[in-house]
Short mmCIF file of C-alpha atoms and ligand atoms in Angstrom, two decimals:
data_model
loop_
_atom_site.label_atom_id
_atom_site.label_comp_id
_atom_site.label_asym_id
_atom_site.label_seq_id
_atom_site.Cartn_x
_atom_site.Cartn_y
_atom_site.Cartn_z
CA MET A 20 7.35 30.99 -10.48
CA SER A 21 4.90 29.11 -12.00
CA THR A 22 1.35 28.73 -10.14
CA PRO A 23 1.10 24.71 -8.62
CA LYS A 24 -1.27 22.50 -10.52
CA VAL A 25 -4.12 21.66 -7.92
CA ILE A 26 -5.17 17.69 -7.99
CA ARG A 27 -8.48 17.49 -6.83
CA TRP A 28 -9.46 14.53 -4.74
CA GLY A 29 -12.67 12.75 -3.37
CA ILE A 30 -13.00 10.23 -0.50
CA LEU A 31 -14.42 6.82 -0.97
CA ALA A 32 -15.16 5.89 2.74
CA THR A 33 -14.08 8.08 5.74
CA GLY A 34 -12.20 5.13 8.38
CA GLY A 35 -8.78 5.13 9.91
CA ILE A 36 -6.76 5.45 6.70
CA ALA A 37 -9.08 7.82 5.11
CA GLN A 38 -8.18 10.13 7.53
CA THR A 39 -4.36 9.80 7.77
CA PHE A 40 -4.10 9.90 4.02
CA SER A 41 -6.44 12.94 3.83
CA LYS A 42 -4.21 14.93 6.61
CA ASP A 43 -1.14 14.15 4.65
CA LEU A 44 -2.86 15.24 1.42
CA LEU A 45 -3.88 18.44 2.72
CA LEU A 46 -0.22 19.10 4.01
CA ASP A 47 2.16 22.01 2.46
CA PRO A 48 3.69 20.48 -0.26
CA LYS A 49 6.79 22.50 0.41
CA THR A 50 7.52 21.11 3.43
CA ARG A 51 8.72 17.65 1.72
CA GLY A 52 10.30 20.36 -1.27
CA VAL A 53 7.31 20.13 -3.97
CA THR A 54 6.40 23.55 -5.53
CA SER A 55 4.73 22.72 -8.78
CA ILE A 56 1.27 20.76 -7.28
CA GLN A 57 -0.95 20.61 -4.75
CA HIS A 58 -3.58 18.71 -3.23
CA THR A 59 -7.21 19.67 -2.56
CA ILE A 60 -9.78 17.35 -0.92
CA VAL A 61 -13.41 18.10 -3.09
CA ALA A 62 -15.55 15.85 -1.93
CA ALA A 63 -16.12 12.80 0.77
CA ALA A 64 -18.63 10.15 0.76
CA SER A 65 -19.52 7.44 3.81
CA SER A 66 -21.73 4.65 3.19
CA SER A 67 -23.29 5.01 6.96
CA GLY A 68 -24.79 8.17 5.69
CA LYS A 69 -23.88 12.31 5.02
CA GLU A 70 -23.64 13.16 8.81
CA ARG A 71 -20.86 11.70 8.63
CA ALA A 72 -18.93 12.41 5.40
CA VAL A 73 -19.67 16.16 6.79
CA GLN A 74 -17.87 15.08 10.16
CA PHE A 75 -14.82 13.30 8.66
CA LEU A 76 -14.57 16.52 6.41
CA LYS A 77 -14.31 18.62 9.64
CA GLU A 78 -12.04 16.37 11.41
CA VAL A 79 -9.52 16.11 8.51
CA GLY A 80 -9.48 20.01 8.34
CA ALA A 81 -10.79 20.03 4.14
CA PRO A 82 -11.52 23.14 3.25
CA SER A 83 -15.13 24.50 3.66
CA THR A 84 -16.08 24.25 0.19
CA ALA A 85 -16.21 20.23 0.12
CA ARG A 86 -18.86 18.61 -0.57
CA ALA A 87 -19.80 15.41 1.71
CA TYR A 88 -22.18 12.74 0.13
CA GLY A 89 -24.10 9.37 2.03
CA SER A 90 -23.19 7.60 -0.68
CA TYR A 91 -20.39 6.17 -2.91
CA GLU A 92 -22.80 6.39 -5.83
CA GLU A 93 -23.35 10.23 -5.78
CA LEU A 94 -19.35 10.75 -4.84
CA VAL A 95 -18.39 9.13 -8.51
CA LYS A 96 -20.52 11.42 -10.42
CA ASP A 97 -18.96 14.75 -8.28
CA PRO A 98 -17.35 16.73 -12.02
CA GLU A 99 -14.99 18.38 -10.36
CA ILE A 100 -12.93 15.40 -8.61
CA ASP A 101 -9.91 14.30 -10.50
CA VAL A 102 -9.44 10.98 -8.65
CA VAL A 103 -10.53 9.13 -6.34
CA TYR A 104 -8.78 7.30 -3.05
CA VAL A 105 -10.87 4.33 -2.70
CA SER A 106 -9.79 3.00 0.70
CA THR A 107 -12.70 0.65 2.10
CA PRO A 108 -11.38 -3.12 3.21
CA HIS A 109 -9.97 -4.72 0.78
CA SER A 110 -12.98 -6.82 0.55
CA HIS A 111 -14.99 -3.99 -1.51
CA HIS A 112 -12.13 -2.32 -3.61
CA TYR A 113 -13.21 -4.54 -6.57
CA GLN A 114 -17.08 -3.28 -6.42
CA ASN A 115 -15.69 0.47 -5.56
CA THR A 116 -12.91 0.52 -7.63
CA MET A 117 -15.14 -0.36 -10.96
CA LEU A 118 -17.67 1.64 -9.60
CA CYS A 119 -14.96 4.89 -9.71
CA LEU A 120 -13.75 3.69 -13.43
CA GLU A 121 -17.58 3.15 -14.91
CA ALA A 122 -17.99 6.24 -14.03
CA GLY A 123 -15.09 8.01 -15.22
CA LYS A 124 -12.72 9.10 -12.34
CA ASN A 125 -8.99 7.87 -12.07
CA ALA A 126 -8.31 5.80 -8.77
CA LEU A 127 -6.00 5.40 -6.09
CA VAL A 128 -6.89 2.34 -4.29
CA GLU A 129 -5.50 0.96 -1.10
CA LYS A 130 -3.33 -2.28 -0.24
CA ALA A 131 -4.30 -4.99 -1.38
CA PHE A 132 -5.02 -4.19 -4.71
CA THR A 133 -8.51 -6.66 -4.68
CA VAL A 134 -9.17 -10.04 -3.19
CA ASN A 135 -7.43 -11.78 -6.03
CA ALA A 136 -5.70 -11.49 -9.34
CA ALA A 137 -8.46 -12.03 -11.87
CA GLN A 138 -10.36 -8.75 -10.11
CA ALA A 139 -7.00 -7.00 -10.68
CA LYS A 140 -6.83 -7.75 -14.03
CA LYS A 141 -10.33 -7.11 -14.15
CA LEU A 142 -9.71 -3.18 -13.33
CA ALA A 143 -6.50 -3.07 -15.17
CA GLU A 144 -8.94 -3.80 -18.67
CA LYS A 145 -11.16 -1.52 -17.29
CA ALA A 146 -8.49 1.76 -16.85
CA LYS A 147 -7.24 0.47 -19.99
CA GLU A 148 -10.94 0.24 -21.69
CA LYS A 149 -11.48 4.15 -20.41
CA ASN A 150 -8.24 5.39 -20.74
CA LEU A 151 -8.26 6.16 -17.21
CA PHE A 152 -5.33 6.27 -14.42
CA LEU A 153 -5.26 3.47 -11.88
CA MET A 154 -2.62 2.29 -9.20
CA GLU A 155 -2.61 0.48 -6.13
CA ALA A 156 -1.50 2.17 -3.00
CA VAL A 157 1.41 0.34 -1.74
CA TRP A 158 2.77 4.57 -0.27
CA THR A 159 6.37 2.79 1.13
CA ARG A 160 7.05 2.44 -2.85
CA TYR A 161 7.36 6.21 -3.50
CA PHE A 162 9.89 6.85 -0.19
CA PRO A 163 13.34 8.42 -0.61
CA LEU A 164 13.97 5.56 0.79
CA SER A 165 12.68 2.92 -1.41
CA TYR A 166 14.02 5.00 -3.82
CA TYR A 167 17.51 4.78 -2.48
CA VAL A 168 17.03 0.87 -2.09
CA ARG A 169 16.58 0.23 -5.23
CA ASP A 170 19.24 3.03 -6.41
CA ILE A 171 21.47 0.68 -4.14
CA ILE A 172 20.35 -2.35 -6.22
CA THR A 173 20.50 -1.03 -9.82
CA SER A 174 23.73 0.21 -9.24
CA GLY A 175 25.57 -3.29 -8.59
CA LYS A 176 26.24 -2.07 -5.63
CA LEU A 177 25.34 -5.06 -3.68
CA GLY A 178 26.56 -7.21 -6.82
CA ASN A 179 24.34 -10.41 -7.83
CA ILE A 180 21.21 -10.34 -5.39
CA GLN A 181 20.74 -13.72 -3.85
CA LEU A 182 18.55 -13.61 -1.38
CA VAL A 183 16.49 -10.77 -0.07
CA SER A 184 14.21 -11.95 3.57
CA SER A 185 11.15 -9.93 4.68
CA ASP A 186 9.12 -9.42 7.25
CA ASN A 187 6.07 -8.19 8.11
CA SER A 188 4.23 -8.43 11.14
CA ILE A 189 2.26 -7.04 13.95
CA SER A 190 1.16 -8.17 17.26
CA LEU A 191 -2.58 -7.77 17.59
CA ASP A 192 -3.28 -10.16 20.05
CA PRO A 193 -6.75 -10.71 18.61
CA GLU A 194 -8.73 -12.98 20.96
CA GLU A 195 -8.74 -10.03 22.74
CA THR A 196 -9.25 -6.99 20.80
CA MET A 197 -10.95 -8.25 18.07
CA ALA A 198 -13.32 -11.37 20.35
CA ASP A 199 -16.55 -10.72 18.21
CA GLY A 200 -14.84 -11.65 15.13
CA LYS A 201 -15.73 -8.30 13.26
CA HIS A 202 -12.68 -6.68 12.61
CA ARG A 203 -11.34 -6.29 9.58
CA MET A 204 -7.86 -7.94 10.28
CA VAL A 205 -9.77 -11.26 10.99
CA ASN A 206 -13.08 -11.18 9.65
CA PRO A 207 -13.39 -13.32 6.30
CA ASP A 208 -16.33 -11.40 5.08
CA LEU A 209 -13.99 -8.60 4.87
CA ALA A 210 -10.87 -10.34 3.47
CA GLY A 211 -9.17 -10.17 6.97
CA GLY A 212 -5.81 -11.83 8.00
CA ALA A 213 -2.43 -11.52 7.49
CA LEU A 214 -1.89 -12.21 4.12
CA LEU A 215 -3.76 -9.31 2.80
CA ASP A 216 -3.39 -6.54 5.23
CA CYS A 217 0.13 -6.93 6.63
CA GLY A 218 2.20 -9.55 4.03
CA ILE A 219 1.26 -7.68 1.13
CA TYR A 220 4.61 -5.09 2.70
CA ALA A 221 6.29 -8.17 3.03
CA LEU A 222 5.66 -9.09 -0.30
CA THR A 223 6.16 -5.37 -1.95
CA TRP A 224 10.44 -5.69 -0.50
CA LEU A 225 10.67 -8.95 -1.96
CA PHE A 226 9.06 -7.45 -5.27
CA GLN A 227 10.58 -3.79 -5.25
CA THR A 228 14.22 -5.18 -4.65
CA VAL A 229 14.45 -8.06 -6.91
CA TYR A 230 11.57 -7.24 -9.58
CA THR A 231 10.61 -3.63 -9.83
CA THR A 232 14.72 -2.92 -9.95
CA LEU A 233 14.61 -5.09 -13.59
CA PRO A 234 13.69 -3.74 -16.74
CA PRO A 235 10.13 -4.55 -17.58
CA ALA A 236 10.90 -7.23 -20.51
CA GLU A 237 13.37 -9.08 -18.22
CA ARG A 238 10.78 -9.38 -15.50
CA LYS A 239 9.51 -12.70 -14.48
CA ALA A 240 6.61 -14.14 -12.09
CA PRO A 241 7.96 -16.45 -9.03
CA SER A 242 7.58 -19.92 -8.39
CA VAL A 243 5.95 -19.57 -4.54
CA THR A 244 6.20 -22.88 -1.86
CA SER A 245 3.84 -21.49 0.99
CA ALA A 246 2.59 -22.39 4.24
CA LEU A 247 -0.31 -20.45 6.20
CA LYS A 248 -2.06 -21.36 9.75
CA ILE A 249 -6.05 -20.21 10.14
CA TYR A 250 -6.65 -18.82 12.25
CA GLU A 251 -9.18 -20.54 14.17
CA PRO A 252 -11.67 -18.19 16.08
CA THR A 253 -13.10 -17.02 12.97
CA GLY A 254 -12.10 -20.04 10.86
CA ALA A 255 -11.26 -18.25 7.21
CA ALA A 256 -8.28 -16.03 7.89
CA ASP A 257 -4.83 -16.48 8.43
CA GLU A 258 -2.88 -15.35 11.28
CA LEU A 259 0.49 -16.89 9.79
CA SER A 260 1.79 -17.12 6.52
CA SER A 261 5.13 -17.71 5.03
CA MET A 262 6.12 -17.81 1.97
CA LEU A 263 9.36 -18.41 -0.49
CA LEU A 264 9.38 -17.32 -3.95
CA VAL A 265 11.97 -18.23 -6.28
CA PHE A 266 12.93 -15.63 -8.89
CA PRO A 267 13.89 -16.86 -12.08
CA ARG A 268 17.09 -15.05 -13.32
CA PRO A 269 19.09 -16.34 -16.92
CA GLY A 270 22.60 -17.81 -15.79
CA ASN A 271 21.58 -19.87 -12.69
CA LYS A 272 21.03 -16.11 -11.16
CA ASP A 273 17.73 -17.30 -9.78
CA VAL A 274 16.61 -15.01 -6.94
CA HIS A 275 15.74 -16.64 -3.55
CA ALA A 276 13.25 -14.70 -1.51
CA ILE A 277 11.16 -14.97 2.08
CA ALA A 278 8.32 -13.80 2.98
CA THR A 279 6.23 -13.77 6.31
CA THR A 280 3.53 -12.39 7.79
CA SER A 281 1.71 -12.68 10.82
CA ILE A 282 -1.02 -10.83 12.98
CA ARG A 283 0.55 -12.96 16.78
CA TYR A 284 4.19 -11.38 16.67
CA SER A 285 6.17 -8.02 16.01
CA SER A 286 8.72 -7.68 13.86
CA ASP A 287 9.73 -4.75 16.25
CA PRO A 288 8.45 -5.83 19.65
CA LEU A 289 9.61 -3.53 21.98
CA GLY A 290 9.11 -0.27 18.98
CA ASP A 291 12.40 0.47 19.38
CA LEU A 292 14.41 -1.55 16.02
CA SER A 293 16.06 -3.54 19.19
CA GLY A 294 14.52 -6.90 16.97
CA GLY A 295 17.19 -5.31 13.81
CA PRO A 296 16.51 -5.57 10.26
CA ALA A 297 12.92 -6.41 9.00
CA CYS A 298 14.04 -6.68 5.77
CA ARG A 299 17.50 -7.96 4.29
CA VAL A 300 18.82 -7.88 0.40
CA HIS A 301 21.83 -10.05 -0.03
CA GLY A 302 23.78 -9.39 -2.91
CA ASP A 303 27.50 -11.02 -3.44
CA LYS A 304 29.09 -8.00 -2.12
CA GLY A 305 27.13 -7.22 0.43
CA GLU A 306 23.57 -6.74 1.83
CA ILE A 307 21.19 -3.42 2.19
CA GLN A 308 19.01 -3.70 5.95
CA ILE A 309 15.70 -1.50 6.38
CA PHE A 310 14.33 -1.58 10.05
CA PRO A 311 10.93 -2.26 10.82
CA PRO A 312 8.03 -1.57 10.34
CA LEU A 313 8.29 -2.44 6.50
CA TYR A 314 5.09 -0.08 5.89
CA ARG A 315 6.46 3.06 7.20
CA PRO A 316 10.86 2.22 7.74
CA THR A 317 13.41 5.09 8.44
CA LYS A 318 15.79 3.51 9.01
CA THR A 319 18.76 1.89 6.45
CA ARG A 320 21.72 -0.15 7.18
CA LEU A 321 24.18 -0.30 4.23
CA ILE A 322 27.13 -3.12 4.92
CA LEU A 323 29.72 -3.87 2.27
CA ARG A 324 32.17 -6.89 1.96
CA ASP A 325 35.23 -3.45 1.34
CA GLY A 326 34.54 -2.39 4.95
CA THR A 327 31.24 0.33 3.63
CA VAL A 328 28.72 0.12 7.07
CA GLU A 329 26.37 3.18 6.02
CA ASP A 330 23.47 3.89 8.19
CA LYS A 331 20.82 6.21 7.58
CA GLU A 332 18.17 7.81 8.93
CA TRP A 333 15.30 8.78 6.96
CA PRO A 334 12.50 11.26 8.62
CA GLN A 335 9.06 12.27 7.38
CA PRO A 336 8.38 15.78 6.63
CA GLY A 337 5.87 17.70 8.40
CA PRO A 338 5.28 20.99 9.53
CA GLY A 339 7.54 20.78 12.71
CA LYS A 340 7.42 20.41 15.96
CA GLY A 341 5.28 23.62 17.53
CA SER A 342 2.94 23.35 14.63
CA GLY A 343 0.08 21.29 16.94
CA TRP A 344 -0.34 19.16 13.87
CA PHE A 345 -0.60 15.26 14.14
CA ASN A 346 -0.74 12.45 12.11
CA GLY A 347 -0.51 8.71 11.99
CA PHE A 348 -2.94 5.45 12.56
CA GLY A 349 -4.39 3.80 14.79
CA ASP A 350 -1.86 3.44 18.23
CA GLY A 351 0.87 4.62 15.42
CA ILE A 352 0.05 8.37 15.74
CA GLN A 353 3.81 10.40 14.61
CA PRO A 354 5.08 12.67 17.12
CA GLU A 355 4.23 16.72 16.59
CA GLY A 356 4.50 17.74 12.67
CA GLU A 357 5.79 14.99 11.54
CA GLY A 358 4.05 13.65 8.65
CA GLN A 359 2.94 9.87 7.97
CA GLY A 360 4.77 9.38 4.37
CA MET A 361 1.40 9.04 2.71
CA PHE A 362 1.86 12.14 0.29
CA TRP A 363 4.72 10.95 -1.21
CA GLU A 364 2.17 8.47 -3.54
CA ALA A 365 -0.14 11.51 -3.71
CA ASP A 366 2.50 12.92 -5.74
CA GLU A 367 3.03 10.23 -7.89
CA VAL A 368 -0.53 10.23 -8.59
CA ALA A 369 -0.53 13.98 -8.93
CA TYR A 370 2.60 13.80 -11.35
CA ALA A 371 0.99 10.91 -13.75
CA LEU A 372 -2.53 12.57 -14.14
CA ILE A 373 -0.56 15.72 -15.19
CA GLU A 374 1.45 13.83 -17.31
CA GLY A 375 -0.77 12.01 -18.99
CA ARG A 376 0.10 8.93 -17.48
CA LYS A 377 -2.23 5.58 -17.16
CA GLU A 378 0.02 4.29 -13.90
CA SER A 379 3.01 4.25 -12.23
CA PRO A 380 6.11 2.50 -12.84
CA LEU A 381 6.84 1.89 -9.59
CA LEU A 382 4.21 -0.09 -9.35
CA SER A 383 2.24 -0.89 -12.71
CA TRP A 384 -1.05 -3.21 -13.36
CA GLU A 385 1.15 -5.95 -14.14
CA GLU A 386 2.98 -6.25 -11.09
CA SER A 387 0.20 -5.19 -8.59
CA VAL A 388 -1.62 -8.12 -10.81
CA VAL A 389 1.07 -10.70 -10.42
CA ILE A 390 1.43 -9.90 -6.80
CA MET A 391 -2.11 -10.54 -6.47
CA GLU A 392 -1.46 -14.22 -8.16
CA VAL A 393 0.92 -15.11 -5.54
CA MET A 394 -0.71 -14.37 -2.48
CA ASP A 395 -3.82 -16.20 -4.48
CA GLU A 396 -1.56 -19.16 -4.34
CA VAL A 397 -0.42 -18.70 -1.21
CA ARG A 398 -4.32 -19.01 -0.29
CA LYS A 399 -5.06 -21.93 -2.47
CA GLN A 400 -2.11 -23.86 -0.27
CA GLY A 401 -3.15 -23.23 2.50
CA GLY A 402 -6.68 -23.67 1.70
CA LEU A 403 -8.06 -20.32 2.42
CA ARG A 404 -11.27 -19.18 0.58
CA PHE A 405 -13.01 -16.63 1.36
CA PRO A 406 -17.30 -15.94 0.27
CA GLU A 407 -17.61 -16.08 -3.08
CA LYS A 408 -19.81 -12.39 -3.32
CA ILE A 409 -16.21 -11.05 -2.37
CA GLU A 410 -14.21 -13.19 -4.92
CA THR A 411 -16.31 -12.82 -7.37
CA THR A 412 -15.55 -10.41 -10.77
CA ASP A 413 -18.76 -9.92 -11.06
CA PHE A 414 -20.17 -6.21 -11.18
CA PRO A 415 -22.33 -4.56 -9.62
CA VAL A 416 -22.79 -6.91 -6.25
CA ALA A 417 -24.07 -5.26 -3.32
CA LEU A 418 -22.04 -6.29 -0.23
N1 NAP B 17 -1.66 2.46 3.43
C1 NAP B 17 -1.55 2.18 4.98
O1 NAP B 17 -0.64 2.27 5.67
C2 NAP B 17 -2.91 1.41 5.28
C3 NAP B 17 -3.70 1.03 6.57
C4 NAP B 17 -3.98 0.47 7.37
C5 NAP B 17 -5.74 0.38 6.52
N2 NAP B 17 -5.13 0.37 4.70
C6 NAP B 17 -6.04 -0.28 4.24
O2 NAP B 17 -7.13 0.79 3.67
C7 NAP B 17 -8.09 0.05 3.47
C8 NAP B 17 -9.53 0.53 4.51
O3 NAP B 17 -8.40 -0.12 6.15
P1 NAP B 17 -9.10 0.91 7.04
O4 NAP B 17 -8.29 0.64 9.25
O5 NAP B 17 -8.78 2.47 7.29
O6 NAP B 17 -10.29 0.55 7.59
P2 NAP B 17 -11.41 0.83 8.68
O7 NAP B 17 -10.65 2.04 9.51
O8 NAP B 17 -12.54 -0.07 8.84
O9 NAP B 17 -12.36 1.59 7.44
C9 NAP B 17 -12.76 1.08 6.54
C10 NAP B 17 -14.25 2.18 6.44
O10 NAP B 17 -14.80 1.43 4.68
C11 NAP B 17 -16.07 2.07 5.13
N3 NAP B 17 -16.84 0.59 4.90
C12 NAP B 17 -18.18 0.56 3.62
N4 NAP B 17 -18.66 -0.50 4.11
C13 NAP B 17 -18.00 -1.11 5.12
C14 NAP B 17 -17.95 -2.35 5.79
N5 NAP B 17 -18.39 -3.47 5.31
N6 NAP B 17 -17.22 -2.48 6.94
C15 NAP B 17 -16.50 -2.30 7.27
N7 NAP B 17 -16.01 -0.68 6.61
C16 NAP B 17 -17.02 -0.29 5.57
C17 NAP B 17 -16.26 2.98 6.10
O11 NAP B 17 -16.27 4.07 5.64
P3 NAP B 17 -17.61 4.82 5.60
O12 NAP B 17 -18.87 4.44 6.73
O13 NAP B 17 -17.65 6.09 5.21
O14 NAP B 17 -18.09 4.28 4.44
C18 NAP B 17 -15.03 2.69 7.09
O15 NAP B 17 -15.25 3.70 7.57
C19 NAP B 17 -8.02 -1.65 3.94
O16 NAP B 17 -8.35 -2.19 2.57
C20 NAP B 17 -6.65 -1.66 4.57
O17 NAP B 17 -5.92 -3.08 4.07
C21 NAP B 17 -4.16 0.59 4.31
#
């Protein structure tokens, strides 16, 4: 057997998702049947100081040789890093990713990719100019479950797609849990609100079922009609957004698609799937349902008009029970030995780097830009604009 190719990661920021991603990254890929690649962490940086980076590397179980930096500027100069994982709040993605690209580093950037489409375009242009890999980290797209759903659609089993509905909502009780308005979910300075944080997943399901499933030349951006409710305590973040997208298709085959997102109610109020599916893709021959949460779904149901009903469970591989290994995010710590599922997107990055690809066909730069354009339009229709310093395409800007 040939030696696995090792991909060397640098972790930019040490918050909640950086921890979850890094733990998944360091899992033995054989637990998910992957033998040709391996991931390692060679460095991490914290804007709050080197000590935090040292602590972070210990917390995630990085190799003892991994270097800790007290600034992002130092991290991107590290010659041993193949790719940087940008995991700051989305307000900072544009500045931090441009820093990586200018320094000649490939980058995987947390969702939402940027604050607006203009920034997303600039990053894609810079990656092209520098011949670097760049991808928005919408991990769900690389789940085996997502491959299955896209295959069901492209196989024609559902017939012509008519309507997709999708909800990604979480009840946060923001006045109680984020009373000072500083948390990134509600803070305008951090591009807070439901839309960019949770709505991106509701939109992901519309796009990956209606848009990604077409050959690139046939993809057309949707029209957008929307309503947005402002979170009053901070005045410039949304607490609820509803979107109706119409994807144009020739021959009177337009697809209607509805995405909703909120930080006040949950797609799965009891956490036991009793609320039913969070995404339904309706074709004229049947439907496929995806159960919540839409960012990490583990259950699907296929219902066809010929009488077929097929339920599937999609476990998240990991070292297993008895391993003493836990991963997850916030309240969502997974059962012992179960991975979070972020390793599949990391594997996609690894394959791209090995093959010399600069983007992923499952979320191209063009598609990320179109999705940002949808969110721009929703914010425009709802009168939501963030502070200029985070909307700007100027670089560098100190935040
Ligand atoms: N894929 C997913 O499932 C998922 C889940 C949650 C979040 N996310 C995305 O990941 C990003 C980070 O979310 P998170 O939940 O990890 O946030 P978080 O826990 O608040 O961590 C963000 C980190 O960014 C750094 N940072 C730099 N400037 C900052 C500033 N002005 N304010 C706050 N933090 C700052 C800090 O790290 P240092 O001090 O080390 O620099 C901080 O720990 C967001 O874009 C979010 O949408 C993705």
